[in-house]
Tab-separated table of C-alpha atoms in Angstrom:
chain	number	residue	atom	x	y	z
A	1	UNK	CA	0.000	0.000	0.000
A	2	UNK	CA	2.750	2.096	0.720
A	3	UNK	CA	4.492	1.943	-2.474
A	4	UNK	CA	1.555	2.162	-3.992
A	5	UNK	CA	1.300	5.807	-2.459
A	6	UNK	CA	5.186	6.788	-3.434
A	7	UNK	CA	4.599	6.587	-6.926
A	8	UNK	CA	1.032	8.089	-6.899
A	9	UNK	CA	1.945	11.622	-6.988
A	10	UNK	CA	-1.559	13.576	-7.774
A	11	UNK	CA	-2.530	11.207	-4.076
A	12	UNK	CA	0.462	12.336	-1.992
A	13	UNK	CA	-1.774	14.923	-0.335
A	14	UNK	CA	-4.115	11.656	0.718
A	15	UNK	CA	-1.059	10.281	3.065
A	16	UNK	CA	1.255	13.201	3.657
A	17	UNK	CA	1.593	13.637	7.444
A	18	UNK	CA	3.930	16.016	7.391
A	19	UNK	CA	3.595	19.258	9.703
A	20	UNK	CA	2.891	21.625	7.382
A	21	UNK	CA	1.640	24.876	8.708
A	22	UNK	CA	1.867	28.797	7.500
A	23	UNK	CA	5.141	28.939	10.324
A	24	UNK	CA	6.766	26.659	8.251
A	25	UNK	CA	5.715	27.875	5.201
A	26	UNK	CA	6.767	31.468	5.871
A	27	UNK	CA	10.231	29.809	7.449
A	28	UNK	CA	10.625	28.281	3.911
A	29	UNK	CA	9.635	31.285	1.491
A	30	UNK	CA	12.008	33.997	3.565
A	31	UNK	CA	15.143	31.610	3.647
A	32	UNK	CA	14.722	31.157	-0.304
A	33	UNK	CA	14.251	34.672	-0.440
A	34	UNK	CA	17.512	35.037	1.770
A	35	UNK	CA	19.070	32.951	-0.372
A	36	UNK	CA	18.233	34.797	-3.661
A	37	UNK	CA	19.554	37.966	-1.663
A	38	UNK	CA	22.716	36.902	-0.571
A	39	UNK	CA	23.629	34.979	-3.426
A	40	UNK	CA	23.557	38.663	-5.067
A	41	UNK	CA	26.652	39.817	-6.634
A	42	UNK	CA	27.928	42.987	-8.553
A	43	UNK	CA	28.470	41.860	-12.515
A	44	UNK	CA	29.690	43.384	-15.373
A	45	UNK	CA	27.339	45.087	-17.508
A	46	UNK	CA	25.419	42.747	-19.636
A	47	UNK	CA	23.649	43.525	-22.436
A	48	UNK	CA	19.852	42.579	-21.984
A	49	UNK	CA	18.754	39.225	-22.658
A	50	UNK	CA	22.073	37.807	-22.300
A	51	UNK	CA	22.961	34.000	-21.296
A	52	UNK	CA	23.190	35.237	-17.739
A	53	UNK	CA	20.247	36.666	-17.867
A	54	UNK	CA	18.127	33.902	-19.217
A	55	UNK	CA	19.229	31.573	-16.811
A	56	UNK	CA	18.368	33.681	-14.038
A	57	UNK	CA	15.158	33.952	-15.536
A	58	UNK	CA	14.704	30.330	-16.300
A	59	UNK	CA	16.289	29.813	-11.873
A	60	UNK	CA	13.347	32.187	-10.746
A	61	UNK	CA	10.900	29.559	-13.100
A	62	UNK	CA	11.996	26.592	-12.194
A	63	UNK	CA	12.026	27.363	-8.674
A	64	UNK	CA	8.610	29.055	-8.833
A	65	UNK	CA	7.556	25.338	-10.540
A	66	UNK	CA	8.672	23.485	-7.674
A	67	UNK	CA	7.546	24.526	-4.880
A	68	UNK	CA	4.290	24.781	-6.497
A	69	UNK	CA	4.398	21.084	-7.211
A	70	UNK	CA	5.317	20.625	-3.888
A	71	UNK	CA	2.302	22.765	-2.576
A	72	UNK	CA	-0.160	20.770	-5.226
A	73	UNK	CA	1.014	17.309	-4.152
A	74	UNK	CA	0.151	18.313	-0.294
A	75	UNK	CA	-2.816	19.704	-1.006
A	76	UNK	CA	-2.125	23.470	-0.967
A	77	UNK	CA	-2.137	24.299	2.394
A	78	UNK	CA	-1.853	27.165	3.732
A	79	UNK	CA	0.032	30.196	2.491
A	80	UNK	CA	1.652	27.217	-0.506
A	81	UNK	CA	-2.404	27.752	-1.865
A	82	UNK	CA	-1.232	31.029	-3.152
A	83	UNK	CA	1.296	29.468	-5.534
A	84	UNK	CA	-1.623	27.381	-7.049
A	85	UNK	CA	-2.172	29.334	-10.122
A	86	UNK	CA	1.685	30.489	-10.677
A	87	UNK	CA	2.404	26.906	-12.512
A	88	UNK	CA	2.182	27.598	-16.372
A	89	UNK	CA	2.520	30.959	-16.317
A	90	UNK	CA	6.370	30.024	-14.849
A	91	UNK	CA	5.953	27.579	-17.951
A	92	UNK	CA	5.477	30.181	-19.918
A	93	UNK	CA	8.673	31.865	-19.138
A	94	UNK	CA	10.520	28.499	-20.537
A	95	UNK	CA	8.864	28.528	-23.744
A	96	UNK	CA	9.140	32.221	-24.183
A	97	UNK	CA	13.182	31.597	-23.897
A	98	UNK	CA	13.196	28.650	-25.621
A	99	UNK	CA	11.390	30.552	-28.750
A	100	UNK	CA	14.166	33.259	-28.290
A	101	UNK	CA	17.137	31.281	-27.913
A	102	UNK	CA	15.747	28.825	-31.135
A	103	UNK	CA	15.091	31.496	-33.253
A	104	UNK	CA	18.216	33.443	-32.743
A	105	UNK	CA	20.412	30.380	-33.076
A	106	UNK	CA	18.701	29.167	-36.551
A	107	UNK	CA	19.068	32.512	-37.777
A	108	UNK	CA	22.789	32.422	-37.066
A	109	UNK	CA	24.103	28.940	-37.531
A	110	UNK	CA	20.788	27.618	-40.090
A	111	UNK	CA	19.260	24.301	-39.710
A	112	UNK	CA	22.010	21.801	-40.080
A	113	UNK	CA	22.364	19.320	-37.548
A	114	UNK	CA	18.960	20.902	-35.715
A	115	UNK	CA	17.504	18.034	-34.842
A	116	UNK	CA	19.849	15.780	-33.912
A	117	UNK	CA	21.373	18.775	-31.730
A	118	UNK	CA	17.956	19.755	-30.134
A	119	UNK	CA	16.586	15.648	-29.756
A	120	UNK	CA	19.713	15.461	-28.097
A	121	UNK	CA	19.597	17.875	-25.821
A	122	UNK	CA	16.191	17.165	-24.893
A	123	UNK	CA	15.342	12.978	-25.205
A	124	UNK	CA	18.737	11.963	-23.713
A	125	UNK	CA	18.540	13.557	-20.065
A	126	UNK	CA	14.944	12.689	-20.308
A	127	UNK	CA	15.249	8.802	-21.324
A	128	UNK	CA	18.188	8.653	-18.420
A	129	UNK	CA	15.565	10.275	-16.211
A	130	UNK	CA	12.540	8.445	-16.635
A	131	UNK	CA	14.869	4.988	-16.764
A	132	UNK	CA	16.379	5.718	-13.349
A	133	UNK	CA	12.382	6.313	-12.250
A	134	UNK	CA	11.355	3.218	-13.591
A	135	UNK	CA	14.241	1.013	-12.530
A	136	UNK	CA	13.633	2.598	-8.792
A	137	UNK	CA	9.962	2.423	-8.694
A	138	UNK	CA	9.098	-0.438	-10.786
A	139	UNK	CA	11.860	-2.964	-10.629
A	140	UNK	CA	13.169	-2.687	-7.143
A	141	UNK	CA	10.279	-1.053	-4.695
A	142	UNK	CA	7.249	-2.256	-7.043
A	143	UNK	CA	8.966	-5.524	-7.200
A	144	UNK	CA	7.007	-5.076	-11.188
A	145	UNK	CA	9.134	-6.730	-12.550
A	146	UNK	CA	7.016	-7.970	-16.004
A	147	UNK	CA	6.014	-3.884	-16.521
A	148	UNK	CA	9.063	-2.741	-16.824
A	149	UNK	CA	8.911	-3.531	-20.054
A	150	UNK	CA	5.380	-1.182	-21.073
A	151	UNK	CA	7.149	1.298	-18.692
A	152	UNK	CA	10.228	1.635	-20.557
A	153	UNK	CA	8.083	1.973	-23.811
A	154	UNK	CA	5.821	4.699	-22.028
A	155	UNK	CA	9.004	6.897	-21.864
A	156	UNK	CA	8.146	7.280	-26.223
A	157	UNK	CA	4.316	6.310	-26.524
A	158	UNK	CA	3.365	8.543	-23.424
A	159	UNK	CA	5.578	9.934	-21.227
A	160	UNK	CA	2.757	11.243	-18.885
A	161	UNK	CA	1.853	8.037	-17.537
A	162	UNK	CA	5.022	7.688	-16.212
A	163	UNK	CA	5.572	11.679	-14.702
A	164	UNK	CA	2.481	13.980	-14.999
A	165	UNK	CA	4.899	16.514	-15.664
A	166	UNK	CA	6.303	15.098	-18.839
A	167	UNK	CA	3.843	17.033	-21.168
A	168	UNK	CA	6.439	19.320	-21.679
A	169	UNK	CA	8.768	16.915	-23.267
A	170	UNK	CA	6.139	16.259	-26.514
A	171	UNK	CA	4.992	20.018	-26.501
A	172	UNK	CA	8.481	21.530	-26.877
A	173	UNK	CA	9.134	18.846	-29.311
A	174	UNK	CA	6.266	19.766	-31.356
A	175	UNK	CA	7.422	23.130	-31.100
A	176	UNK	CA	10.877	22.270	-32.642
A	177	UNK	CA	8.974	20.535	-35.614
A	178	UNK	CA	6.916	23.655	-36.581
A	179	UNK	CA	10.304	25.626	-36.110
A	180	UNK	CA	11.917	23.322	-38.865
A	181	UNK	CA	9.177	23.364	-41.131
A	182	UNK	CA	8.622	27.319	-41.049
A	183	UNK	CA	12.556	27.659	-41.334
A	184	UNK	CA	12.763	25.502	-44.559
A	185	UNK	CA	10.107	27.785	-46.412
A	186	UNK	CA	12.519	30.660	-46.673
A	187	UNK	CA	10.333	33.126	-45.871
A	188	UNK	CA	10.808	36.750	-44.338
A	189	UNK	CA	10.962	36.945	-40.778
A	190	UNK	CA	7.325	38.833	-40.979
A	191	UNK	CA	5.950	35.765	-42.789
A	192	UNK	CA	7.680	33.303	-40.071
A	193	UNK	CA	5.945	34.775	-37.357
A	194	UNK	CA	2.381	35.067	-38.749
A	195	UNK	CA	3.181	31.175	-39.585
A	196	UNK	CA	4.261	30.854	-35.307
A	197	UNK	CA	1.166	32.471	-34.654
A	198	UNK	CA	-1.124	31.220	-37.101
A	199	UNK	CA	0.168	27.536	-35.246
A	200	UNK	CA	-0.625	28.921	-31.762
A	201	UNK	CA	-4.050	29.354	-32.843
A	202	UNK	CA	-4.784	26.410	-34.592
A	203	UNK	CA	-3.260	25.019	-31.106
A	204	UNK	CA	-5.165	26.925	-28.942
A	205	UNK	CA	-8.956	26.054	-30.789
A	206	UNK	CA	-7.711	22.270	-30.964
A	207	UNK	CA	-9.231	19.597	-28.637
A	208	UNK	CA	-5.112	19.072	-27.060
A	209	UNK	CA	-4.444	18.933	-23.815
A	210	UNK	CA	-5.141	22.118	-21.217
A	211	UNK	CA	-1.319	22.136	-20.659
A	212	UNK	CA	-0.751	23.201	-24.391
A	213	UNK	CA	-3.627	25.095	-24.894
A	214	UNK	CA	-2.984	27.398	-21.933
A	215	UNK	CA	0.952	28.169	-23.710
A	216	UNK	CA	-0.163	27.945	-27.414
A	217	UNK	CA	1.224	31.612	-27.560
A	218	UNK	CA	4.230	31.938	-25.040
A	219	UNK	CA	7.020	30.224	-28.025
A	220	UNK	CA	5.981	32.260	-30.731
A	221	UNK	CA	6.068	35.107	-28.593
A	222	UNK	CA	10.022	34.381	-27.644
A	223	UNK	CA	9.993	33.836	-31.741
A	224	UNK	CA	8.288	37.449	-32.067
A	225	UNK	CA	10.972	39.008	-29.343
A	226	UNK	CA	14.148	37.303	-31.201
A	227	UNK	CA	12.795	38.379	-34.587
A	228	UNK	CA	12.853	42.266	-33.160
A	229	UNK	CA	15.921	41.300	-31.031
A	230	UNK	CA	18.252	44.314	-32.104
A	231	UNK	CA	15.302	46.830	-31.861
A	232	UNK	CA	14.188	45.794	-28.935
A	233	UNK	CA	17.831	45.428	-27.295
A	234	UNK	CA	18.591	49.010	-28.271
A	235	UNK	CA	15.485	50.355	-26.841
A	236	UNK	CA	15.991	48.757	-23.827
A	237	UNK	CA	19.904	49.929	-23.583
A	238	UNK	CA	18.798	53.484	-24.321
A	239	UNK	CA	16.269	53.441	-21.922
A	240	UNK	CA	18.166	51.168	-19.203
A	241	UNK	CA	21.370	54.038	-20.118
A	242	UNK	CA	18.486	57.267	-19.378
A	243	UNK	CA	18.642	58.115	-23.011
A	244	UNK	CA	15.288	59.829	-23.474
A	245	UNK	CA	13.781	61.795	-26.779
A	246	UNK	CA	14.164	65.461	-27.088
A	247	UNK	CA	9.991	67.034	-26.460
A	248	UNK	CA	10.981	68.942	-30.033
A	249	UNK	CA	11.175	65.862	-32.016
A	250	UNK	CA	8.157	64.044	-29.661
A	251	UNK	CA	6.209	66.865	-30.806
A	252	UNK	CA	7.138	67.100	-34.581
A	253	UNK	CA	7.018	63.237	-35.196
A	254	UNK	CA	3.231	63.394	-33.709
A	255	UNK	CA	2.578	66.520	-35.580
A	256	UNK	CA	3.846	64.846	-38.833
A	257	UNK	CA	1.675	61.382	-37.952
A	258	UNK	CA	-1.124	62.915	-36.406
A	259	UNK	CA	-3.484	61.052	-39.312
A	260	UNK	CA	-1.916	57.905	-38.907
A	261	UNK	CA	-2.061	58.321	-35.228
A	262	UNK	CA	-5.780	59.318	-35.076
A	263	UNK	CA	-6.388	56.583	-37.834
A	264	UNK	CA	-4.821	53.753	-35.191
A	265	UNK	CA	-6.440	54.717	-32.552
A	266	UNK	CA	-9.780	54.488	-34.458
A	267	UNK	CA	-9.165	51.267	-35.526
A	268	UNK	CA	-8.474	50.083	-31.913
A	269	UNK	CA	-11.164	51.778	-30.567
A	270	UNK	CA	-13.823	50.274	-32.951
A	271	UNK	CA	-11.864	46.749	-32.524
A	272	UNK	CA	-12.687	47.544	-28.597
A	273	UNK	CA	-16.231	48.407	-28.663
A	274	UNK	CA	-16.901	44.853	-31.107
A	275	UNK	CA	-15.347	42.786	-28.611
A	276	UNK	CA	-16.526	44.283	-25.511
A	277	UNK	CA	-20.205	44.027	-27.175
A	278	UNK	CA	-19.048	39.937	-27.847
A	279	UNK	CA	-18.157	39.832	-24.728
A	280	UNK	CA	-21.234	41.011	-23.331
A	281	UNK	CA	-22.987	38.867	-25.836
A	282	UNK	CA	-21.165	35.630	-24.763
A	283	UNK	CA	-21.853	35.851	-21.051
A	284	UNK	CA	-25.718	36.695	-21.815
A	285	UNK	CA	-28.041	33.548	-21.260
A	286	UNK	CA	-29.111	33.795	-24.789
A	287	UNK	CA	-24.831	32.573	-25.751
A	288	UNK	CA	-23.855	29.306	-25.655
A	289	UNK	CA	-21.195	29.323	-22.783
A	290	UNK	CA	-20.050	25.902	-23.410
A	291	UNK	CA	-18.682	26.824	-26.707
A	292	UNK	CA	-17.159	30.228	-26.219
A	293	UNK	CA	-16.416	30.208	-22.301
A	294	UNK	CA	-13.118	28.008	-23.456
A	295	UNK	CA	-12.247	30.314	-25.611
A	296	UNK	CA	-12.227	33.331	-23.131
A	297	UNK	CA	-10.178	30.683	-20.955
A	298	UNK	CA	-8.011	30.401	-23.537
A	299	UNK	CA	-7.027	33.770	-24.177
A	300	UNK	CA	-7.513	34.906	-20.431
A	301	UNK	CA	-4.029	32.274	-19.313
A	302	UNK	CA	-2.157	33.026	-22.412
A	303	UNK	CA	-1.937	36.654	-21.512
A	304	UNK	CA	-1.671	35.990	-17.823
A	305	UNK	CA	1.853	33.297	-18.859
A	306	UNK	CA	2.426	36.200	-21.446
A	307	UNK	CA	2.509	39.102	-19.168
A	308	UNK	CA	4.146	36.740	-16.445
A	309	UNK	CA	7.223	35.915	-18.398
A	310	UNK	CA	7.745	40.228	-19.519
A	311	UNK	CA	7.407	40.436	-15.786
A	312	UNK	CA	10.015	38.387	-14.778
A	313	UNK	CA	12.025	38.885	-18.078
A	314	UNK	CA	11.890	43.165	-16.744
A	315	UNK	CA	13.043	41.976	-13.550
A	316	UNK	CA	16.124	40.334	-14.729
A	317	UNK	CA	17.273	43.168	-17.076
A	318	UNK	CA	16.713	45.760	-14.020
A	319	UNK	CA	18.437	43.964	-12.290
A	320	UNK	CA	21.684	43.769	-14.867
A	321	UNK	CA	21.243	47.313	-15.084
A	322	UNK	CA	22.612	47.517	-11.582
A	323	UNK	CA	25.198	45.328	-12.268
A	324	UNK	CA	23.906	42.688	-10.235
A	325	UNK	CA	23.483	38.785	-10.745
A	326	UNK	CA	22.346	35.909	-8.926
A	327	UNK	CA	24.746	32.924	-9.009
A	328	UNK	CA	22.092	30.720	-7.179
A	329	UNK	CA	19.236	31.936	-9.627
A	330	UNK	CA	22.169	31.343	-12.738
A	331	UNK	CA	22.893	27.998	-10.792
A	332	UNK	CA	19.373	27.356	-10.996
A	333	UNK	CA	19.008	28.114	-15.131
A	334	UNK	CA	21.987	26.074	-15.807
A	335	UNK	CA	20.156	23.224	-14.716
A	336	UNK	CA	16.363	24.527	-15.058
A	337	UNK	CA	16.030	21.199	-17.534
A	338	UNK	CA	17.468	18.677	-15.212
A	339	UNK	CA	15.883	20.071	-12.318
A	340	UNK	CA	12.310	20.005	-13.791
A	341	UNK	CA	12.799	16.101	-14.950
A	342	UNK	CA	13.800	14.659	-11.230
A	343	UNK	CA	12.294	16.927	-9.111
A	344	UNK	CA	8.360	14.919	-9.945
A	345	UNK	CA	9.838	12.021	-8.684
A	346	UNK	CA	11.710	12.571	-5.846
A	347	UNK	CA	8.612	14.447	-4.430
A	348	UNK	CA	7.884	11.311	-2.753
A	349	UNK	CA	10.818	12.492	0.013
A	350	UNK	CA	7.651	14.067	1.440
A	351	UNK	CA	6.131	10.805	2.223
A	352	UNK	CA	9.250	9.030	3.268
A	353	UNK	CA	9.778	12.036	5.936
A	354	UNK	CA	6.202	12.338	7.225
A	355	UNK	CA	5.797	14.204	10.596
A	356	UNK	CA	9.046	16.464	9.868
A	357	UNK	CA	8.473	19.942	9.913
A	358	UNK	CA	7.671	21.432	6.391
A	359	UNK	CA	10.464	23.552	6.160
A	360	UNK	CA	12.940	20.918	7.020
A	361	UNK	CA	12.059	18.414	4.624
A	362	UNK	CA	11.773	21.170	2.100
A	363	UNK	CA	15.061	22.116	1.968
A	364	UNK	CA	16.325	18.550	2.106
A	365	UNK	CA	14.098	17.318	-0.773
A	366	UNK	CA	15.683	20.749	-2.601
A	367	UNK	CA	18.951	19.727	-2.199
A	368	UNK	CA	18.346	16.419	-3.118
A	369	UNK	CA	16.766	17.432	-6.230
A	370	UNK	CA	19.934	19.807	-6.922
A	371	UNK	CA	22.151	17.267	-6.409
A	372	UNK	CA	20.777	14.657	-8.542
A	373	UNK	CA	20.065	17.481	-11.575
A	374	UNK	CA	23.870	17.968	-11.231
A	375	UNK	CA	24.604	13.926	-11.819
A	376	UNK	CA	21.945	13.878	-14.417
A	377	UNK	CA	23.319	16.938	-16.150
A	378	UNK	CA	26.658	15.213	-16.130
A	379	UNK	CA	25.629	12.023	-17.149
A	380	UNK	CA	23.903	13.160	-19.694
A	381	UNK	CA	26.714	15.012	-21.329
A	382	UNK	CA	29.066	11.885	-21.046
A	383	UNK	CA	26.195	9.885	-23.094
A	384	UNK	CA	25.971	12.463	-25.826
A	385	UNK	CA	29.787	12.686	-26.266
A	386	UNK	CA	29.928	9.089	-26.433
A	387	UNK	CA	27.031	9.078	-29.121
A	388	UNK	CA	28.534	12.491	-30.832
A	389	UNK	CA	32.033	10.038	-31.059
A	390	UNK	CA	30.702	7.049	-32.501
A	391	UNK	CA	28.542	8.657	-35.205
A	392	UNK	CA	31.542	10.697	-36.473
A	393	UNK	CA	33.689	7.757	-36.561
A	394	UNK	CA	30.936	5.458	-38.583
């Protein structure tokens, strides 16, 4: 019965003993936060969106993702119930970065060796993950012996049987597959995008799971950013540096566009007052919520994941403005991947150390968690060299 519990992870909250109360919570949340603050350091100037910076960004998501796994597998108690909604919007931040980074990097090194490169990166630290988890689980505490075999093909045909967390593996693969197939057209950067977006809605008015549907947007968005990259890096320097426009040339440029201007802001306006009066329409009696409440839904958590990632993304760059950097945050970004594949299953630390004091087993479930992202991390790259080696040599 036990065991049956330890690998059971949407049921933890059933057995969990632990003493969890807002004390311990609050004990918990200000030593992370004294962590973050210590760890700060004074850094060169970095231009925005840098490596640095995106792995701080991706630290402050991965940690935000889990503790909130922690909080949903004990039944968000407590102050950890305010964390219940911050899940995909700290998703969101990932797949914002990811559409950055994949964009930029295509653009500069094309789509050789793409796949093989990004499968990689991705499948290998994931197969050695979900192999350790079913050797663990399955063969040894299970005693399972004759499903090892199913499990072991579950890591391919459907990962989220094995970790409910492992949606993200297919969805960022799907993701790379679009990329590839929009790259190879050739088109114009303009065209690219409209073909990102054009995907995000087909993804987004799809029957697929909630998990995609509430981040169709957030990767073509990091596409969008990267394919504005310089303009939006200068702006930012010049206003990060206090470079602001003389009121003379404000006034002349909005003198010489008033037309356009007016013209916009018509267009918005009008575009405001139809879908304010559909919006009206759709939560009369008289509207069919079941088929255009998901829709609203839809919309409503892309912009929340949207506007959570610029948050955080603003943070960051304020931050490097100052000159200052978070080695435990960067820590955290090296091995955002790593940590988001183990963490799932070792959640069961809070089962194995029931009656301990929230806080306590916490912090020793996060270290545990760091500590085996590190040996993943490292494993992982001694399995791709070793692959890398043997396919150059054939």
């Amino acid at each position: 019965m036990f065991s049956y519990w330890l690998v059971n992870q949407n049921l933890l909250a059933l057995v969990v003993n632990n003493a969890v109360d807002n004390r311990s919570i609050l004990t918990t949340f200000t030593i992370l936060s004294i962590l973050i603050l210590i760890s700060f350091k004074k850094s060169v100037r970095e231009q925005p969106l840098s490596i640095l910076q995106t792995n701080q960004m991706k630290g402050i998501a991965i940690l935000i993702i889990i503790v909130h796994h922690v909080a949903l597998a004990l039944g968000n108690p407590g102050y950890l119930s305010l964390l219940h909604h911050l899940g995909f919007p700290s998703v969101s931040i990932f797949l914002v970065l990811s559409g950055y980074g994949i964009f930029l990097s295509i653009q500069k090194k094309g789509l050789n060796n793409f796949f093989s490169k990004r499968v990689m990166r991705v499948y290998i630290p994931f197969i050695l993950a979900m192999t350790c988890k079913i050797l663990i689980f399955d063969y040894f505490i299970l005693n399972k012996r004759s499903s090892v075999g199913n499990s072991l093909l579950n890591i391919f045909l459907a990962p989220s049987t094995l970790d409910m967390n492992m949606w993200f593996i297919v969805y960022i693969l799907f993701w790379y597959c679009i990329t590839y197939v929009i790259f190879s057209l050739n088109k114009l950067n303009k065209s690219k995008i409209s073909y990102f977006f054009l995907t995000a809605i087909l993804v987004g008015i799809s029957p697929a799971p909630d998990t995609w549907v509430d981040n169709s947007f957030s990767f073509p968005f990091g596409c969008w950013i990267a394919a504005n990259s310089k303009i939006i890096i200068e702006k930012l320097e010049n206003l990060l540096g206090g470079k602001k426009p003389k009121l003379s040339g404000i006034f002349a440029h909005l003198k010489n566009h008033l037309n356009h201007y007016i013209e916009t802001f018509t267009l918005y306006l009008s575009f405001g007052i139809v879908c304010l009066h559909l919006w009206v329409w759709m939560k009369s009696p008289s509207a069919n919520a079941n088929i255009y409440s998901p829709l609203i839904n839809v919309i409503a958590h892309d912009i929340i994941g949207i506007s959570f990632s610029i948050l955080i993304i603003g943070l960051i760059i304020l931050l490097g403005k100052f000159q200052i950097r978070s080695p435990f945050l960067n820590f955290l970004g090296e091995n955002s991947f790593e940590l988001y594949l183990v963490h799932g299953t070792l959640l069961s630390l809070f089962t194995l150390m029931s009656g301990v004091d929230f806080a306590v087993t916490f912090f020793v479930y996060f270290i545990i968690v760091c500590i085996s992202s590190i040996a993943l991390k490292k494993l992982s790259s001694l399995v791709s060299d070793l692959l890398l080696k043997n396919v150059s040599n054939s």
